[in-house]
PDB file of C-alpha atoms and ligand atoms in Angstrom:
ATOM      1  CA  MET A  17     114.639  82.930 115.399  1.00 98.00           C
ATOM      2  CA  ARG A  18     113.228  79.724 113.991  1.00 98.00           C
ATOM      3  CA  ILE A  19     110.619  79.684 111.217  1.00 98.00           C
ATOM      4  CA  ASP A  20     108.841  76.490 110.142  1.00 98.00           C
ATOM      5  CA  ILE A  21     106.921  76.579 106.878  1.00 98.00           C
ATOM      6  CA  ILE A  22     104.338  74.016 105.768  1.00 98.00           C
ATOM      7  CA  THR A  23     103.954  73.899 101.986  1.00 98.00           C
ATOM      8  CA  VAL A  24     103.063  71.707  99.017  1.00 97.00           C
ATOM      9  CA  MET A  25     105.704  73.498  96.912  1.00 96.00           C
ATOM     10  CA  PRO A  26     108.932  73.752  98.928  1.00 97.00           C
ATOM     11  CA  GLU A  27     110.867  74.358  95.677  1.00 97.00           C
ATOM     12  CA  LEU A  28     109.216  77.775  95.380  1.00 97.00           C
ATOM     13  CA  LEU A  29     110.753  78.817  98.689  1.00 97.00           C
ATOM     14  CA  GLU A  30     114.212  77.320  98.376  1.00 96.00           C
ATOM     15  CA  SER A  31     115.857  79.897  96.158  1.00 95.00           C
ATOM     16  CA  PRO A  32     114.620  83.094  97.849  1.00 95.00           C
ATOM     17  CA  LEU A  33     115.517  81.735 101.280  1.00 95.00           C
ATOM     18  CA  ASN A  34     118.966  80.480 100.326  1.00 95.00           C
ATOM     19  CA  HIS A  35     120.491  83.587  98.805  1.00 94.00           C
ATOM     20  CA  SER A  36     121.557  87.076  99.791  1.00 92.00           C
ATOM     21  CA  MET A  37     120.426  88.355 103.176  1.00 93.00           C
ATOM     22  CA  MET A  38     118.397  85.294 104.208  1.00 95.00           C
ATOM     23  CA  LYS A  39     121.377  83.061 103.431  1.00 95.00           C
ATOM     24  CA  ARG A  40     123.610  85.311 105.525  1.00 94.00           C
ATOM     25  CA  ALA A  41     121.117  85.350 108.406  1.00 96.00           C
ATOM     26  CA  GLN A  42     121.089  81.550 108.425  1.00 96.00           C
ATOM     27  CA  GLU A  43     124.867  81.247 108.083  1.00 96.00           C
ATOM     28  CA  LYS A  44     125.295  83.600 111.040  1.00 96.00           C
ATOM     29  CA  GLY A  45     123.004  81.343 113.079  1.00 97.00           C
ATOM     30  CA  LEU A  46     120.501  84.173 113.605  1.00 97.00           C
ATOM     31  CA  LEU A  47     117.716  82.564 111.569  1.00 98.00           C
ATOM     32  CA  GLU A  48     116.710  78.957 110.968  1.00 98.00           C
ATOM     33  CA  VAL A  49     114.122  78.211 108.296  1.00 98.00           C
ATOM     34  CA  HIS A  50     112.718  74.673 108.014  1.00 98.00           C
ATOM     35  CA  LEU A  51     110.481  73.645 105.130  1.00 98.00           C
ATOM     36  CA  HIS A  52     107.964  70.853 105.688  1.00 98.00           C
ATOM     37  CA  HIS A  53     106.388  69.158 102.719  1.00 98.00           C
ATOM     38  CA  LEU A  54     102.671  68.694 103.351  1.00 98.00           C
ATOM     39  CA  ARG A  55     102.667  65.538 101.216  1.00 98.00           C
ATOM     40  CA  GLN A  56     104.526  63.781 104.040  1.00 98.00           C
ATOM     41  CA  PHE A  57     101.174  63.945 105.824  1.00 98.00           C
ATOM     42  CA  ALA A  58      99.015  62.918 102.844  1.00 98.00           C
ATOM     43  CA  ILE A  59      95.851  60.934 103.514  1.00 98.00           C
ATOM     44  CA  ASN A  60      96.772  58.099 101.131  1.00 98.00           C
ATOM     45  CA  LYS A  61      99.648  56.589  99.212  1.00 97.00           C
ATOM     46  CA  HIS A  62      98.861  58.778  96.213  1.00 97.00           C
ATOM     47  CA  GLY A  63     100.010  61.776  98.199  1.00 97.00           C
ATOM     48  CA  GLN A  64      96.557  63.343  98.350  1.00 97.00           C
ATOM     49  CA  VAL A  65      96.334  66.515 100.438  1.00 97.00           C
ATOM     50  CA  ASP A  66      93.416  68.307  98.758  1.00 97.00           C
ATOM     51  CA  ASP A  67      89.846  67.615  97.699  1.00 97.00           C
ATOM     52  CA  MET A  68      86.846  69.226  95.985  1.00 96.00           C
ATOM     53  CA  GLN A  69      84.994  71.856  97.987  1.00 96.00           C
ATOM     54  CA  TYR A  70      81.654  71.165  99.640  1.00 97.00           C
ATOM     55  CA  GLY A  71      78.855  73.043  97.954  1.00 97.00           C
ATOM     56  CA  GLY A  72      80.494  72.762  94.552  1.00 96.00           C
ATOM     57  CA  GLY A  73      82.620  75.251  92.665  1.00 93.00           C
ATOM     58  CA  ALA A  74      85.934  75.212  90.874  1.00 93.00           C
ATOM     59  CA  GLY A  75      89.190  74.676  92.725  1.00 93.00           C
ATOM     60  CA  MET A  76      90.540  72.214  95.236  1.00 96.00           C
ATOM     61  CA  VAL A  77      90.813  72.850  98.969  1.00 97.00           C
ATOM     62  CA  ILE A  78      93.653  71.636 101.192  1.00 97.00           C
ATOM     63  CA  MET A  79      92.200  69.094 103.598  1.00 98.00           C
ATOM     64  CA  CYS A  80      92.068  69.291 107.396  1.00 98.00           C
ATOM     65  CA  GLU A  81      93.737  65.995 108.145  1.00 98.00           C
ATOM     66  CA  PRO A  82      97.175  66.437 106.547  1.00 98.00           C
ATOM     67  CA  LEU A  83      97.429  70.031 107.728  1.00 98.00           C
ATOM     68  CA  SER A  84      96.388  69.286 111.268  1.00 98.00           C
ATOM     69  CA  LYS A  85      98.878  66.416 111.460  1.00 98.00           C
ATOM     70  CA  ALA A  86     101.651  68.633 110.105  1.00 98.00           C
ATOM     71  CA  ILE A  87     100.844  71.467 112.525  1.00 98.00           C
ATOM     72  CA  GLU A  88     100.446  69.211 115.561  1.00 98.00           C
ATOM     73  CA  SER A  89     103.696  67.359 114.833  1.00 98.00           C
ATOM     74  CA  LEU A  90     105.515  70.697 114.927  1.00 98.00           C
ATOM     75  CA  GLN A  91     103.603  72.028 117.942  1.00 98.00           C
ATOM     76  CA  ALA A  92     104.529  68.864 119.844  1.00 98.00           C
ATOM     77  CA  VAL A  93     108.186  69.943 119.720  1.00 98.00           C
ATOM     78  CA  ARG A  94     107.976  73.681 120.357  1.00 98.00           C
ATOM     79  CA  LYS A  95     105.608  76.468 121.209  1.00 98.00           C
ATOM     80  CA  TYR A  96     105.005  78.982 118.423  1.00 99.00           C
ATOM     81  CA  ASP A  97     104.563  82.698 119.047  1.00 98.00           C
ATOM     82  CA  GLU A  98     102.258  82.818 116.034  1.00 99.00           C
ATOM     83  CA  VAL A  99     100.764  80.327 113.580  1.00 99.00           C
ATOM     84  CA  ILE A 100     100.516  82.416 110.421  1.00 99.00           C
ATOM     85  CA  TYR A 101      98.396  81.634 107.386  1.00 98.00           C
ATOM     86  CA  LEU A 102      99.332  83.518 104.206  1.00 98.00           C
ATOM     87  CA  THR A 103      96.126  84.507 102.464  1.00 98.00           C
ATOM     88  CA  PRO A 104      94.870  87.401 100.332  1.00 97.00           C
ATOM     89  CA  ASP A 105      92.046  87.990 102.844  1.00 97.00           C
ATOM     90  CA  GLY A 106      94.487  88.437 105.745  1.00 98.00           C
ATOM     91  CA  LYS A 107      95.762  91.636 107.348  1.00 98.00           C
ATOM     92  CA  THR A 108      97.981  93.531 104.911  1.00 98.00           C
ATOM     93  CA  LEU A 109     101.663  93.235 105.808  1.00 98.00           C
ATOM     94  CA  ASN A 110     103.376  96.478 106.762  1.00 97.00           C
ATOM     95  CA  GLN A 111     106.626  97.510 108.424  1.00 97.00           C
ATOM     96  CA  PRO A 112     105.252  97.709 112.005  1.00 97.00           C
ATOM     97  CA  MET A 113     104.001  94.108 111.637  1.00 98.00           C
ATOM     98  CA  ALA A 114     107.408  92.975 110.343  1.00 98.00           C
ATOM     99  CA  ASN A 115     109.118  94.797 113.228  1.00 97.00           C
ATOM    100  CA  LYS A 116     106.869  93.081 115.779  1.00 97.00           C
ATOM    101  CA  LEU A 117     107.304  89.621 114.248  1.00 98.00           C
ATOM    102  CA  SER A 118     111.105  90.041 114.137  1.00 97.00           C
ATOM    103  CA  LEU A 119     111.050  89.886 117.958  1.00 96.00           C
ATOM    104  CA  CYS A 120     109.488  86.402 117.997  1.00 98.00           C
ATOM    105  CA  GLU A 121     111.404  83.207 118.768  1.00 98.00           C
ATOM    106  CA  ASN A 122     109.359  80.662 116.815  1.00 98.00           C
ATOM    107  CA  LEU A 123     106.975  81.228 113.920  1.00 98.00           C
ATOM    108  CA  LEU A 124     104.961  78.657 112.019  1.00 99.00           C
ATOM    109  CA  MET A 125     103.772  79.632 108.536  1.00 99.00           C
ATOM    110  CA  ILE A 126     101.201  77.790 106.455  1.00 98.00           C
ATOM    111  CA  CYS A 127     101.102  78.254 102.700  1.00 98.00           C
ATOM    112  CA  GLY A 128      97.790  77.618 101.004  1.00 94.00           C
ATOM    113  CA  HIS A 129      97.416  76.530  97.425  1.00 86.00           C
ATOM    114  CA  TYR A 130      94.580  75.980  94.989  1.00 77.00           C
ATOM    115  CA  LYS A 131      91.415  77.493  96.555  1.00 89.00           C
ATOM    116  CA  GLY A 132      92.968  77.679 100.002  1.00 94.00           C
ATOM    117  CA  ILE A 133      92.781  75.597 103.170  1.00 98.00           C
ATOM    118  CA  ASP A 134      89.746  74.202 104.986  1.00 98.00           C
ATOM    119  CA  GLN A 135      88.273  76.950 107.206  1.00 98.00           C
ATOM    120  CA  ARG A 136      88.421  74.664 110.263  1.00 98.00           C
ATOM    121  CA  ILE A 137      92.233  74.730 110.212  1.00 98.00           C
ATOM    122  CA  ARG A 138      92.041  78.510 110.328  1.00 98.00           C
ATOM    123  CA  ASP A 139      89.561  78.359 113.201  1.00 98.00           C
ATOM    124  CA  LEU A 140      91.515  75.781 115.193  1.00 98.00           C
ATOM    125  CA  TYR A 141      95.187  76.635 114.760  1.00 98.00           C
ATOM    126  CA  VAL A 142      95.858  79.917 112.972  1.00 98.00           C
ATOM    127  CA  THR A 143      96.596  82.933 115.189  1.00 99.00           C
ATOM    128  CA  LEU A 144      97.472  85.485 112.491  1.00 99.00           C
ATOM    129  CA  GLU A 145      96.405  85.784 108.843  1.00 98.00           C
ATOM    130  CA  ILE A 146      98.627  87.885 106.606  1.00 98.00           C
ATOM    131  CA  SER A 147      98.256  89.147 103.039  1.00 98.00           C
ATOM    132  CA  ILE A 148     101.181  90.725 101.214  1.00 98.00           C
ATOM    133  CA  GLY A 149      98.910  92.945  99.128  1.00 98.00           C
ATOM    134  CA  ASP A 150      95.602  93.287  97.350  1.00 97.00           C
ATOM    135  CA  TYR A 151      96.253  90.818  94.550  1.00 96.00           C
ATOM    136  CA  VAL A 152      96.018  87.047  94.319  1.00 95.00           C
ATOM    137  CA  LEU A 153      99.057  84.791  93.956  1.00 96.00           C
ATOM    138  CA  SER A 154      98.944  81.152  92.896  1.00 94.00           C
ATOM    139  CA  GLY A 155      99.838  80.093  96.414  1.00 95.00           C
ATOM    140  CA  GLY A 156     101.176  81.309  99.732  1.00 98.00           C
ATOM    141  CA  GLU A 157     104.815  80.370  99.071  1.00 98.00           C
ATOM    142  CA  LEU A 158     105.951  83.604  97.436  1.00 98.00           C
ATOM    143  CA  ALA A 159     104.051  85.532 100.100  1.00 98.00           C
ATOM    144  CA  ALA A 160     105.830  83.488 102.803  1.00 98.00           C
ATOM    145  CA  ALA A 161     109.192  84.255 101.161  1.00 98.00           C
ATOM    146  CA  VAL A 162     108.348  87.982 101.243  1.00 98.00           C
ATOM    147  CA  LEU A 163     107.261  87.739 104.871  1.00 98.00           C
ATOM    148  CA  VAL A 164     110.389  85.813 105.947  1.00 98.00           C
ATOM    149  CA  ASP A 165     112.639  88.323 104.158  1.00 97.00           C
ATOM    150  CA  SER A 166     110.871  91.334 105.680  1.00 98.00           C
ATOM    151  CA  ILE A 167     111.210  89.815 109.171  1.00 98.00           C
ATOM    152  CA  GLY A 168     114.615  88.157 108.810  1.00 97.00           C
ATOM    153  CA  ARG A 169     116.482  91.301 107.783  1.00 96.00           C
ATOM    154  CA  LEU A 170     115.259  93.029 110.958  1.00 96.00           C
ATOM    155  CA  ILE A 171     116.780  90.463 113.314  1.00 95.00           C
ATOM    156  CA  PRO A 172     119.644  92.285 115.075  1.00 91.00           C
ATOM    157  CA  GLY A 173     122.983  91.396 113.493  1.00 92.00           C
ATOM    158  CA  VAL A 174     121.599  90.318 110.120  1.00 93.00           C
ATOM    159  CA  LEU A 175     122.277  93.548 108.269  1.00 90.00           C
ATOM    160  CA  ASN A 176     125.907  94.617 108.015  1.00 84.00           C
ATOM    161  CA  ASP A 177     125.282  98.173 109.034  1.00 74.00           C
ATOM    162  CA  GLU A 178     122.612  97.944 111.687  1.00 61.00           C
ATOM    163  CA  THR A 179     121.522 101.487 111.123  1.00 65.00           C
ATOM    164  CA  SER A 180     120.598 100.776 107.520  1.00 81.00           C
ATOM    165  CA  ALA A 181     117.276  99.161 108.493  1.00 85.00           C
ATOM    166  CA  LEU A 182     116.482 102.319 110.426  1.00 83.00           C
ATOM    167  CA  THR A 183     116.765 104.429 107.274  1.00 85.00           C
ATOM    168  CA  ASP A 184     114.625 102.125 105.115  1.00 91.00           C
ATOM    169  CA  SER A 185     111.421 103.383 103.579  1.00 89.00           C
ATOM    170  CA  HIS A 186     108.526 102.907 106.037  1.00 92.00           C
ATOM    171  CA  GLN A 187     110.777 102.311 109.042  1.00 86.00           C
ATOM    172  CA  ASP A 188     110.181 105.831 110.383  1.00 89.00           C
ATOM    173  CA  GLY A 189     106.778 106.245 108.752  1.00 93.00           C
ATOM    174  CA  LEU A 190     108.276 107.986 105.703  1.00 96.00           C
ATOM    175  CA  LEU A 191     109.539 106.865 102.307  1.00 97.00           C
ATOM    176  CA  ALA A 192     113.338 106.881 101.998  1.00 96.00           C
ATOM    177  CA  PRO A 193     115.087 109.877 100.366  1.00 96.00           C
ATOM    178  CA  PRO A 194     116.930 109.507  97.025  1.00 97.00           C
ATOM    179  CA  VAL A 195     120.453 108.055  97.127  1.00 97.00           C
ATOM    180  CA  TYR A 196     123.450 108.587  94.827  1.00 98.00           C
ATOM    181  CA  THR A 197     126.858 107.043  94.230  1.00 97.00           C
ATOM    182  CA  ARG A 198     129.757 107.755  91.839  1.00 97.00           C
ATOM    183  CA  PRO A 199     130.119 109.414  89.397  1.00 98.00           C
ATOM    184  CA  ALA A 200     129.224 112.898  90.645  1.00 97.00           C
ATOM    185  CA  GLU A 201     127.814 113.704  87.209  1.00 98.00           C
ATOM    186  CA  PHE A 202     126.051 111.288  84.831  1.00 98.00           C
ATOM    187  CA  LYS A 203     124.423 112.274  81.520  1.00 98.00           C
ATOM    188  CA  ASN A 204     124.320 115.903  82.681  1.00 98.00           C
ATOM    189  CA  LEU A 205     122.631 114.977  85.948  1.00 98.00           C
ATOM    190  CA  LYS A 206     124.572 116.091  89.036  1.00 98.00           C
ATOM    191  CA  VAL A 207     124.519 114.680  92.539  1.00 98.00           C
ATOM    192  CA  PRO A 208     123.034 117.394  94.814  1.00 98.00           C
ATOM    193  CA  ASP A 209     125.887 119.621  96.088  1.00 98.00           C
ATOM    194  CA  ILE A 210     124.871 119.159  99.705  1.00 98.00           C
ATOM    195  CA  LEU A 211     125.794 115.446  99.548  1.00 98.00           C
ATOM    196  CA  LEU A 212     129.349 116.374  98.531  1.00 98.00           C
ATOM    197  CA  SER A 213     129.687 119.033 101.248  1.00 97.00           C
ATOM    198  CA  GLY A 214     130.820 116.717 104.046  1.00 97.00           C
ATOM    199  CA  HIS A 215     128.486 118.630 106.393  1.00 98.00           C
ATOM    200  CA  PHE A 216     126.671 115.743 108.075  1.00 97.00           C
ATOM    201  CA  ALA A 217     124.068 117.738 109.998  1.00 98.00           C
ATOM    202  CA  LEU A 218     123.026 119.565 106.823  1.00 98.00           C
ATOM    203  CA  ILE A 219     123.011 116.281 104.887  1.00 98.00           C
ATOM    204  CA  GLU A 220     120.708 114.698 107.482  1.00 97.00           C
ATOM    205  CA  ALA A 221     118.388 117.715 107.342  1.00 98.00           C
ATOM    206  CA  TRP A 222     118.348 117.526 103.510  1.00 98.00           C
ATOM    207  CA  ARG A 223     117.552 113.796 103.622  1.00 97.00           C
ATOM    208  CA  HIS A 224     114.691 114.381 106.022  1.00 97.00           C
ATOM    209  CA  GLU A 225     113.279 117.134 103.784  1.00 98.00           C
ATOM    210  CA  GLU A 226     113.544 114.890 100.704  1.00 98.00           C
ATOM    211  CA  ALA A 227     111.898 112.002 102.564  1.00 97.00           C
ATOM    212  CA  LEU A 228     109.015 114.287 103.549  1.00 97.00           C
ATOM    213  CA  LYS A 229     108.708 115.649 100.004  1.00 98.00           C
ATOM    214  CA  ARG A 230     108.734 112.179  98.446  1.00 98.00           C
ATOM    215  CA  THR A 231     106.207 110.844 100.942  1.00 97.00           C
ATOM    216  CA  ALA A 232     103.872 113.816 100.441  1.00 97.00           C
ATOM    217  CA  GLU A 233     104.046 113.388  96.647  1.00 98.00           C
ATOM    218  CA  ARG A 234     103.778 109.612  96.422  1.00 98.00           C
ATOM    219  CA  ARG A 235     101.992 108.545  99.579  1.00 97.00           C
ATOM    220  CA  PRO A 236     100.014 111.467 100.987  1.00 97.00           C
ATOM    221  CA  ASP A 237      98.064 108.864 103.025  1.00 96.00           C
ATOM    222  CA  MET A 238     101.196 108.335 105.140  1.00 95.00           C
ATOM    223  CA  ILE A 239     101.379 111.985 106.249  1.00 91.00           C
ATOM    224  CA  SER A 240      99.040 112.634 109.144  1.00 78.00           C
TER     225      SER A 240
HETATM  226  N1  ADE B  30      98.122  83.749  98.732  1.00 84.97           N
HETATM  227  C1  ADE B  30      97.614  84.130  97.550  1.00 84.97           C
HETATM  228  N2  ADE B  30      97.640  85.449  97.395  1.00 84.97           N
HETATM  229  C2  ADE B  30      98.208  85.957  98.534  1.00 84.97           C
HETATM  230  C3  ADE B  30      98.494  87.260  98.988  1.00 84.97           C
HETATM  231  N3  ADE B  30      98.233  88.354  98.273  1.00 84.97           N
HETATM  232  N4  ADE B  30      99.070  87.400 100.210  1.00 84.97           N
HETATM  233  C4  ADE B  30      99.312  86.300 100.959  1.00 84.97           C
HETATM  234  N5  ADE B  30      99.056  85.059 100.576  1.00 84.97           N
HETATM  235  C5  ADE B  30      98.500  84.866  99.376  1.00 84.97           C
END
């Protein structure tokens, strides 16, 4: 999969995309992430990409011209499955959306900043608007990093043990059960006996029960 990201703050994306799982995905050749600095497409030699909003009000808006040039220069080279704008008024990201996007070949992501981007860019180019939750970040970069990570780890071959994505919270519509490692006893707290039994069918049944219990307690909205 190839992901192109248009941003005014590429530095904010560099670290999260170049470590851990996303680094491994790129090293394995399963994921390519390309950052494009919007200032390359600035309207003047001062690097201007934003302006005051019509109608007045605090906060700058990213202008049509640099964004449209950036988007069209990328669209001239390849066809994107989705042109995604990260915005708090988008559709809230969830695991089914990440699963679906992990099947795409080419994604283009646009990070807003300041007050956001001119509405006409959204009308003309954007095919999907995604929020990572009901809170406002300073820009779309951290949201894009979250989105890339949630998608990238689902690309087949990225995770070491392919089944581990299948047992993640949300992957089967339930929260994940508790997990334990050594030692078997810590500060008087014991690992449940069943996990030491070696009886895999019973362990799976226990995990399913715990996942149901945890989901019912913490996220009753997820139990239909
Ligand atoms: N940009 C600012 N806040 C955001 C959010 N919650 N999700 C996606 N993009 C954003």
